[in-house]
Amino acid sequence: MKVFLCLILLVQSFISGGSDQPPFCKSCECQITNTTTVRRIVSCRHDVERIIFIESNWKNEKNETFDYDIVSFQNGVLPNLTNIFPASSLVSLDLSYNDIISIGSNVFMNLKNMTTLILSHNDLEKIDPDVFKGFDKDGKPSPLNNLKELRLGNNKIRSLNPDVTDHITELEILDLSNNPLGPIDNSTLLAISKLSNLKLYLGNNKLSYLESELVARWDALLALDINDNPWTCECENQWLIEDLMPIYIKLNPANAKIIKCAAPIEMKDIKFADLFVKKSHMRCLDTNDARPDLDAAMLVGVLAGVLVAIPTILLLIFAYQRKWISLCGICDDSPAAYSRRFYNAASDDNF
C-alpha cells in the first residue's frame, strides 16, 4: 500500500503544475509509465529550437539533473546540431524530423546513460566519428559504451566514415534503411565490420552488390533486412544465395521469401528463395557488357539468313546462265532483244 501511495505522489509531482514539475513538462507533453520500472517520457514537438539547449530545462538550481528517461524533440529546424547536450540521465533521445544536416563533435558526450539515439528522417549525408566521442569523469576520452541502438534511416547517407563506430563499439542495432547507400565502399565496410551481434537494417537503399566481409559472422546477426534493393544476380553475389539466404530465412522468413533480382534483364524479378531452392549458379557478367545469352537469337537469325541467301543467289546465277531469266531484258544479247532495244530507242527520238 505504501508503494502504491508513493507512486501516486510521484506521478502527481511530475505532471502537476507544482514547483517540482520538470521544466520540459511546461511546454511539452509528459507522461509516466510503470511497467517494470517507472519511466518519465517527454515529447516536444513545438518551439524545439528555443528550448532544447536551455540549461535550466535539464538541471535545477542545485545543479541536479531532472529525471528524464525518454526524450523526444521533433518537428524542429536544427540544420547544424553543434551545441553539446547538458548532462542528463536519459536513456533514449529522439531527434527525428528536425532537418539536421550536420552534427558537431562531442554533442552527446554528457549523455552517458543513453542507450538509444534516433536520428531518422533528417538530411544527414555523413557523420563524423567524433559525434559519438565522450569523456569520463577525469576528462579523458571515453566511448559511449551504453549506446546500443542507432537509427539513421531516411537520411541522405551514401557512405560511412570508417571510424564512425570507434566510439560506439557496443552497438547492437544499426538502422541505415531508406538511404541512397550505394555499393558498399571500403570505408563503410570497415565501419560496419567492427560490430558484432548486430541487428542490421539495410532495406530500401541502392545496393546491387554486398561484400561477404561486411559482417564478420553473418550467422551471429540477431536481425537482418536487405530487401528493396536493386540486386544484381550474377556470380559475385552467388554467396548471397548459397550462404546468406539460409541465415536470412531463419532470421526473417517473410522478407527472405520476397527479395528478388533487379538485373540482369533475364533475371529480373526472380526471387532469391527460388534460386536457393534450385541451387542455381548465377553466371558472371562480361566485363565489356557483352550479353551472349541475348545475342543467341540474333546469331541464329543471321545464320539462317546466310543459309537461305547462298542457295538463292546460286539459283539465280544458274537460272541466268540457262536463259531462264533475262533481268528484264537488260542483259539479253539475243538478236530479238537487240532489235527491241534499237526500235525502242528510235521511238523515243520522235518528237
Tab-separated table of C-alpha atoms in Angstrom:
chain	number	residue	atom	x	y	z
A	1	MET	CA	0.000	0.000	0.000
A	2	LYS	CA	2.847	2.375	0.838
A	3	VAL	CA	4.456	1.660	-2.517
A	4	PHE	CA	1.171	2.473	-4.273
A	5	LEU	CA	0.826	5.787	-2.427
A	6	CYS	CA	4.408	6.714	-3.228
A	7	LEU	CA	3.789	6.029	-6.874
A	8	ILE	CA	0.702	8.260	-6.890
A	9	LEU	CA	2.659	11.077	-5.265
A	10	LEU	CA	5.448	10.630	-7.795
A	11	VAL	CA	3.041	10.851	-10.717
A	12	GLN	CA	1.351	13.906	-9.271
A	13	SER	CA	4.648	15.670	-8.674
A	14	PHE	CA	5.672	15.061	-12.272
A	15	ILE	CA	2.526	16.037	-14.142
A	16	SER	CA	1.072	18.662	-11.863
A	17	GLY	CA	1.718	22.356	-12.192
A	18	GLY	CA	3.645	22.454	-8.915
A	19	SER	CA	7.114	23.821	-8.396
A	20	ASP	CA	8.634	20.322	-8.684
A	21	GLN	CA	7.378	19.874	-12.214
A	22	PRO	CA	10.320	19.423	-14.639
A	23	PRO	CA	10.616	22.435	-16.965
A	24	PHE	CA	10.128	20.492	-20.198
A	25	CYS	CA	6.703	19.465	-18.953
A	26	LYS	CA	5.555	23.079	-19.087
A	27	SER	CA	5.988	23.289	-22.855
A	28	CYS	CA	5.979	19.626	-23.896
A	29	GLU	CA	3.883	16.539	-23.326
A	30	CYS	CA	4.916	14.478	-20.313
A	31	GLN	CA	3.810	11.128	-19.036
A	32	ILE	CA	4.902	8.440	-16.653
A	33	THR	CA	4.730	4.752	-17.482
A	34	ASN	CA	5.111	1.962	-14.977
A	35	THR	CA	5.693	-1.490	-16.375
A	36	THR	CA	8.692	-2.999	-14.657
A	37	THR	CA	10.238	0.379	-13.847
A	38	VAL	CA	8.939	3.927	-13.761
A	39	ARG	CA	9.792	5.840	-16.933
A	40	ARG	CA	9.381	9.553	-17.458
A	41	ILE	CA	8.634	10.321	-21.092
A	42	VAL	CA	8.915	13.814	-22.585
A	43	SER	CA	7.736	14.640	-26.099
A	44	CYS	CA	8.441	18.099	-27.548
A	45	ARG	CA	7.056	18.991	-30.974
A	46	HIS	CA	6.849	22.774	-30.779
A	47	ASP	CA	9.406	25.512	-30.251
A	48	VAL	CA	12.162	22.904	-30.251
A	49	GLU	CA	14.901	25.294	-31.385
A	50	ARG	CA	14.363	27.564	-28.390
A	51	ILE	CA	14.001	25.093	-25.542
A	52	ILE	CA	16.256	22.182	-26.405
A	53	PHE	CA	19.572	23.556	-25.101
A	54	ILE	CA	18.402	25.770	-22.231
A	55	GLU	CA	20.417	24.550	-19.252
A	56	SER	CA	17.618	25.164	-16.731
A	57	ASN	CA	15.400	22.728	-18.629
A	58	TRP	CA	17.842	19.968	-17.782
A	59	LYS	CA	19.107	20.929	-14.306
A	60	ASN	CA	17.616	22.533	-11.208
A	61	GLU	CA	19.115	25.351	-9.146
A	62	LYS	CA	21.199	22.827	-7.207
A	63	ASN	CA	22.744	21.611	-10.458
A	64	GLU	CA	20.873	18.336	-10.132
A	65	THR	CA	19.635	16.783	-13.362
A	66	PHE	CA	15.926	16.246	-13.829
A	67	ASP	CA	14.886	12.629	-14.117
A	68	TYR	CA	14.012	12.369	-17.786
A	69	ASP	CA	14.167	8.863	-19.252
A	70	ILE	CA	12.831	9.054	-22.802
A	71	VAL	CA	13.062	12.440	-24.513
A	72	SER	CA	11.837	13.287	-27.993
A	73	PHE	CA	12.404	16.535	-29.912
A	74	GLN	CA	10.658	16.550	-33.284
A	75	ASN	CA	9.472	18.949	-35.984
A	76	GLY	CA	12.154	21.500	-35.240
A	77	VAL	CA	14.650	23.197	-37.533
A	78	LEU	CA	18.122	22.221	-36.362
A	79	PRO	CA	20.262	22.111	-39.527
A	80	ASN	CA	23.573	22.334	-37.679
A	81	LEU	CA	23.450	20.474	-34.399
A	82	THR	CA	26.623	21.726	-32.716
A	83	ASN	CA	25.592	22.545	-29.126
A	84	ILE	CA	26.565	19.950	-26.555
A	85	PHE	CA	23.608	18.457	-24.718
A	86	PRO	CA	23.573	19.194	-20.967
A	87	ALA	CA	24.168	16.273	-18.633
A	88	SER	CA	21.163	14.008	-18.285
A	89	SER	CA	20.303	10.518	-17.135
A	90	LEU	CA	18.047	9.944	-20.150
A	91	VAL	CA	18.279	6.552	-21.841
A	92	SER	CA	16.583	7.399	-25.142
A	93	LEU	CA	16.858	10.520	-27.304
A	94	ASP	CA	14.765	11.013	-30.437
A	95	LEU	CA	15.865	13.816	-32.782
A	96	SER	CA	13.970	12.743	-35.886
A	97	TYR	CA	12.251	15.213	-38.245
A	98	ASN	CA	14.485	18.184	-37.429
A	99	ASP	CA	16.092	18.908	-40.829
A	100	ILE	CA	19.501	18.061	-39.375
A	101	ILE	CA	22.282	18.386	-41.959
A	102	SER	CA	25.363	18.120	-39.760
A	103	ILE	CA	26.252	17.169	-36.186
A	104	GLY	CA	29.236	18.580	-34.324
A	105	SER	CA	31.836	16.756	-32.259
A	106	ASN	CA	31.095	15.595	-28.705
A	107	VAL	CA	27.450	16.659	-28.926
A	108	PHE	CA	26.296	13.646	-26.893
A	109	MET	CA	29.259	13.427	-24.514
A	110	ASN	CA	27.150	14.214	-21.417
A	111	LEU	CA	24.513	11.579	-22.158
A	112	LYS	CA	26.440	8.683	-20.681
A	113	ASN	CA	23.354	6.573	-19.919
A	114	MET	CA	21.885	6.902	-23.405
A	115	THR	CA	21.132	3.513	-24.953
A	116	THR	CA	19.004	4.650	-27.917
A	117	LEU	CA	19.650	7.509	-30.340
A	118	ILE	CA	17.191	8.199	-33.156
A	119	LEU	CA	18.368	10.488	-35.959
A	120	SER	CA	15.944	9.246	-38.615
A	121	HIS	CA	14.127	11.453	-41.138
A	122	ASN	CA	16.743	14.182	-41.374
A	123	ASP	CA	19.117	15.391	-44.099
A	124	LEU	CA	22.342	13.793	-42.920
A	125	GLU	CA	24.810	12.841	-45.648
A	126	LYS	CA	27.726	11.925	-43.421
A	127	ILE	CA	28.540	11.532	-39.739
A	128	ASP	CA	31.875	12.408	-38.209
A	129	PRO	CA	33.307	9.786	-35.805
A	130	ASP	CA	33.760	12.393	-33.058
A	131	VAL	CA	29.992	12.882	-32.903
A	132	PHE	CA	29.905	9.880	-30.578
A	133	LYS	CA	33.029	10.750	-28.649
A	134	GLY	CA	32.632	11.110	-24.896
A	135	PHE	CA	34.741	11.826	-21.831
A	136	ASP	CA	34.992	10.141	-18.459
A	137	LYS	CA	34.841	11.913	-15.078
A	138	ASP	CA	38.555	12.699	-15.319
A	139	GLY	CA	38.133	14.393	-18.671
A	140	LYS	CA	39.757	11.606	-20.644
A	141	PRO	CA	38.249	10.470	-23.970
A	142	SER	CA	35.714	7.733	-23.406
A	143	PRO	CA	33.345	5.953	-25.818
A	144	LEU	CA	29.579	5.968	-25.424
A	145	ASN	CA	29.606	2.372	-24.254
A	146	ASN	CA	25.944	2.365	-23.263
A	147	LEU	CA	24.686	3.249	-26.746
A	148	LYS	CA	23.069	0.090	-28.122
A	149	GLU	CA	20.680	1.386	-30.774
A	150	LEU	CA	21.407	3.902	-33.539
A	151	ARG	CA	18.656	4.806	-36.008
A	152	LEU	CA	19.823	6.599	-39.163
A	153	GLY	CA	17.018	5.655	-41.544
A	154	ASN	CA	15.527	8.071	-44.079
A	155	ASN	CA	18.549	10.326	-44.452
A	156	LYS	CA	20.887	11.003	-47.393
A	157	ILE	CA	23.756	8.773	-46.339
A	158	ARG	CA	25.791	7.309	-49.207
A	159	SER	CA	28.768	6.100	-47.207
A	160	LEU	CA	30.010	5.774	-43.626
A	161	ASN	CA	33.270	7.065	-42.227
A	162	PRO	CA	35.472	4.029	-41.448
A	163	ASP	CA	35.926	5.241	-37.852
A	164	VAL	CA	32.315	6.192	-37.150
A	165	THR	CA	31.758	3.152	-34.916
A	166	ASP	CA	35.003	3.510	-32.938
A	167	HIS	CA	33.224	5.234	-30.024
A	168	ILE	CA	30.080	3.084	-30.124
A	169	THR	CA	31.603	-0.376	-30.167
A	170	GLU	CA	28.785	-1.920	-28.119
A	171	LEU	CA	26.161	-1.054	-30.723
A	172	GLU	CA	23.558	-3.798	-31.191
A	173	ILE	CA	21.086	-2.163	-33.592
A	174	LEU	CA	22.140	-0.202	-36.679
A	175	ASP	CA	19.377	1.079	-38.940
A	176	LEU	CA	20.501	2.503	-42.302
A	177	SER	CA	17.300	1.792	-44.195
A	178	ASN	CA	15.848	4.215	-46.757
A	179	ASN	CA	19.120	5.913	-47.657
A	180	PRO	CA	20.870	6.283	-51.029
A	181	LEU	CA	23.536	3.879	-49.791
A	182	GLY	CA	25.087	2.505	-52.971
A	183	PRO	CA	27.715	-0.191	-53.412
A	184	ILE	CA	29.411	-0.763	-50.065
A	185	ASP	CA	32.759	1.029	-50.277
A	186	ASN	CA	35.804	0.213	-48.166
A	187	SER	CA	35.075	2.887	-45.556
A	188	THR	CA	31.520	1.663	-44.954
A	189	LEU	CA	32.819	-1.902	-44.933
A	190	LEU	CA	35.314	-1.059	-42.192
A	191	ALA	CA	32.738	0.834	-40.134
A	192	ILE	CA	30.154	-1.961	-40.025
A	193	SER	CA	32.584	-4.880	-39.865
A	194	LYS	CA	33.775	-3.686	-36.433
A	195	LEU	CA	30.387	-4.536	-34.926
A	196	SER	CA	29.169	-7.969	-33.852
A	197	ASN	CA	25.936	-9.500	-32.507
A	198	LEU	CA	24.135	-6.900	-34.544
A	199	LYS	CA	20.649	-6.167	-35.813
A	200	LEU	CA	21.362	-4.696	-39.239
A	201	TYR	CA	18.792	-2.896	-41.384
A	202	LEU	CA	19.834	-2.027	-44.959
A	203	GLY	CA	16.453	-2.126	-46.675
A	204	ASN	CA	15.433	0.247	-49.468
A	205	ASN	CA	18.868	1.528	-50.406
A	206	LYS	CA	20.712	1.340	-53.740
A	207	LEU	CA	22.679	-1.806	-53.055
A	208	SER	CA	23.342	-4.036	-56.046
A	209	TYR	CA	26.242	-5.974	-54.539
A	210	LEU	CA	27.076	-6.931	-50.967
A	211	GLU	CA	30.502	-7.885	-49.682
A	212	SER	CA	30.597	-11.025	-47.571
A	213	GLU	CA	33.194	-9.283	-45.357
A	214	LEU	CA	30.693	-6.593	-44.327
A	215	VAL	CA	29.858	-8.641	-41.242
A	216	ALA	CA	32.431	-10.880	-39.593
A	217	ARG	CA	29.848	-13.533	-38.765
A	218	TRP	CA	26.544	-13.303	-40.558
A	219	ASP	CA	25.265	-16.234	-38.534
A	220	ALA	CA	25.723	-14.123	-35.381
A	221	LEU	CA	23.275	-11.463	-36.583
A	222	LEU	CA	20.153	-11.076	-34.479
A	223	ALA	CA	18.092	-9.417	-37.243
A	224	LEU	CA	18.582	-8.503	-40.895
A	225	ASP	CA	16.770	-6.583	-43.629
A	226	ILE	CA	18.261	-6.225	-47.128
A	227	ASN	CA	15.016	-6.051	-49.111
A	228	ASP	CA	14.025	-3.419	-51.679
A	229	ASN	CA	17.493	-3.040	-53.154
A	230	PRO	CA	18.353	-3.349	-56.882
A	231	TRP	CA	20.287	-6.604	-56.535
A	232	THR	CA	22.355	-7.827	-59.477
A	233	CYS	CA	22.072	-11.594	-59.714
A	234	GLU	CA	25.439	-12.697	-61.041
A	235	CYS	CA	28.392	-14.711	-59.783
A	236	GLU	CA	29.787	-12.023	-57.449
A	237	ASN	CA	26.554	-12.252	-55.450
A	238	GLN	CA	26.449	-16.049	-55.526
A	239	TRP	CA	27.285	-16.115	-51.824
A	240	LEU	CA	24.002	-14.304	-51.124
A	241	ILE	CA	22.149	-17.341	-52.463
A	242	GLU	CA	24.367	-20.072	-51.053
A	243	ASP	CA	25.467	-18.656	-47.690
A	244	LEU	CA	23.273	-15.724	-46.670
A	245	MET	CA	19.848	-16.991	-47.705
A	246	PRO	CA	19.756	-19.828	-45.116
A	247	ILE	CA	20.557	-17.258	-42.411
A	248	TYR	CA	18.072	-14.718	-43.795
A	249	ILE	CA	15.306	-17.306	-43.964
A	250	LYS	CA	15.915	-18.135	-40.324
A	251	LEU	CA	16.020	-14.503	-39.163
A	252	ASN	CA	13.247	-13.045	-41.305
A	253	PRO	CA	11.347	-15.674	-43.322
A	254	ALA	CA	8.731	-13.215	-44.623
A	255	ASN	CA	11.308	-10.851	-46.132
A	256	ALA	CA	13.527	-13.688	-47.329
A	257	LYS	CA	10.704	-15.058	-49.462
A	258	ILE	CA	10.160	-11.835	-51.415
A	259	ILE	CA	13.674	-10.481	-52.011
A	260	LYS	CA	14.361	-10.609	-55.745
A	261	CYS	CA	16.775	-9.791	-58.544
A	262	ALA	CA	16.700	-6.477	-60.402
A	263	ALA	CA	19.364	-7.286	-63.021
A	264	PRO	CA	20.420	-8.601	-65.494
A	265	ILE	CA	17.234	-8.387	-67.519
A	266	GLU	CA	16.798	-12.148	-67.869
A	267	MET	CA	16.965	-12.498	-64.054
A	268	LYS	CA	14.673	-9.568	-63.225
A	269	ASP	CA	12.019	-10.359	-60.570
A	270	ILE	CA	13.374	-13.859	-59.931
A	271	LYS	CA	13.240	-14.484	-56.184
A	272	PHE	CA	16.332	-15.344	-54.187
A	273	ALA	CA	14.378	-18.044	-52.388
A	274	ASP	CA	13.698	-19.843	-55.687
A	275	LEU	CA	17.362	-19.645	-56.667
A	276	PHE	CA	18.296	-21.035	-53.261
A	277	VAL	CA	15.883	-23.969	-53.508
A	278	LYS	CA	17.057	-24.814	-57.038
A	279	LYS	CA	20.720	-24.416	-56.008
A	280	SER	CA	21.168	-22.155	-59.009
A	281	HIS	CA	24.587	-20.938	-60.098
A	282	MET	CA	24.463	-17.406	-61.454
A	283	ARG	CA	26.670	-16.573	-64.422
A	284	CYS	CA	29.337	-13.886	-64.400
A	285	LEU	CA	28.649	-10.726	-66.360
A	286	ASP	CA	31.069	-9.964	-69.217
A	287	THR	CA	33.499	-7.129	-68.429
A	288	ASN	CA	32.598	-5.454	-71.748
A	289	ASP	CA	28.906	-5.864	-71.016
A	290	ALA	CA	28.577	-8.472	-73.744
A	291	ARG	CA	25.378	-10.474	-73.480
A	292	PRO	CA	25.893	-13.792	-75.310
A	293	ASP	CA	22.650	-15.134	-73.920
A	294	LEU	CA	20.696	-12.282	-75.518
A	295	ASP	CA	22.812	-12.405	-78.695
A	296	ALA	CA	21.988	-16.049	-79.332
A	297	ALA	CA	18.661	-15.359	-81.052
A	298	MET	CA	20.241	-12.732	-83.284
A	299	LEU	CA	23.108	-15.068	-84.226
A	300	VAL	CA	20.674	-17.835	-85.108
A	301	GLY	CA	18.715	-15.401	-87.292
A	302	VAL	CA	21.866	-14.241	-89.101
A	303	LEU	CA	22.962	-17.839	-89.703
A	304	ALA	CA	19.525	-18.778	-91.035
A	305	GLY	CA	19.598	-15.763	-93.358
A	306	VAL	CA	23.011	-16.742	-94.725
A	307	LEU	CA	21.926	-20.333	-95.270
A	308	VAL	CA	18.885	-19.143	-97.222
A	309	ALA	CA	20.705	-16.404	-99.165
A	310	ILE	CA	23.566	-18.545	-100.528
A	311	PRO	CA	21.450	-21.160	-102.372
A	312	THR	CA	19.092	-18.395	-103.566
A	313	ILE	CA	21.952	-16.452	-105.168
A	314	LEU	CA	23.394	-19.614	-106.710
A	315	LEU	CA	19.983	-20.479	-108.117
A	316	LEU	CA	19.633	-17.013	-109.691
A	317	ILE	CA	23.074	-17.274	-111.310
A	318	PHE	CA	22.282	-20.715	-112.662
A	319	ALA	CA	18.909	-19.538	-113.987
A	320	TYR	CA	20.503	-16.570	-115.743
A	321	GLN	CA	23.116	-18.746	-117.403
A	322	ARG	CA	20.379	-21.055	-118.623
A	323	LYS	CA	18.457	-18.063	-120.037
A	324	TRP	CA	15.534	-18.775	-117.687
A	325	ILE	CA	15.539	-15.104	-116.748
A	326	SER	CA	16.940	-12.038	-118.509
A	327	LEU	CA	16.804	-9.388	-115.807
A	328	CYS	CA	14.010	-7.642	-117.729
A	329	GLY	CA	15.948	-7.888	-120.998
A	330	ILE	CA	18.830	-5.648	-119.936
A	331	CYS	CA	21.415	-8.386	-120.193
A	332	ASP	CA	19.754	-10.342	-123.037
A	333	ASP	CA	22.193	-10.394	-126.032
A	334	SER	CA	19.902	-12.250	-128.420
A	335	PRO	CA	19.145	-10.653	-131.893
A	336	ALA	CA	15.499	-10.233	-130.955
A	337	ALA	CA	16.392	-8.388	-127.770
A	338	TYR	CA	18.843	-6.169	-129.698
A	339	SER	CA	16.120	-5.248	-132.230
A	340	ARG	CA	13.667	-4.389	-129.470
A	341	ARG	CA	16.157	-2.082	-127.783
A	342	PHE	CA	17.006	-0.413	-131.161
A	343	TYR	CA	13.414	0.311	-132.109
A	344	ASN	CA	12.555	1.480	-128.588
A	345	ALA	CA	15.410	3.982	-128.765
A	346	ALA	CA	14.258	5.184	-132.212
A	347	SER	CA	10.720	5.673	-130.928
A	348	ASP	CA	11.993	7.809	-128.038
A	349	ASP	CA	13.744	10.171	-130.504
A	350	ASN	CA	10.478	11.029	-132.351
A	351	PHE	CA	9.288	14.380	-131.098
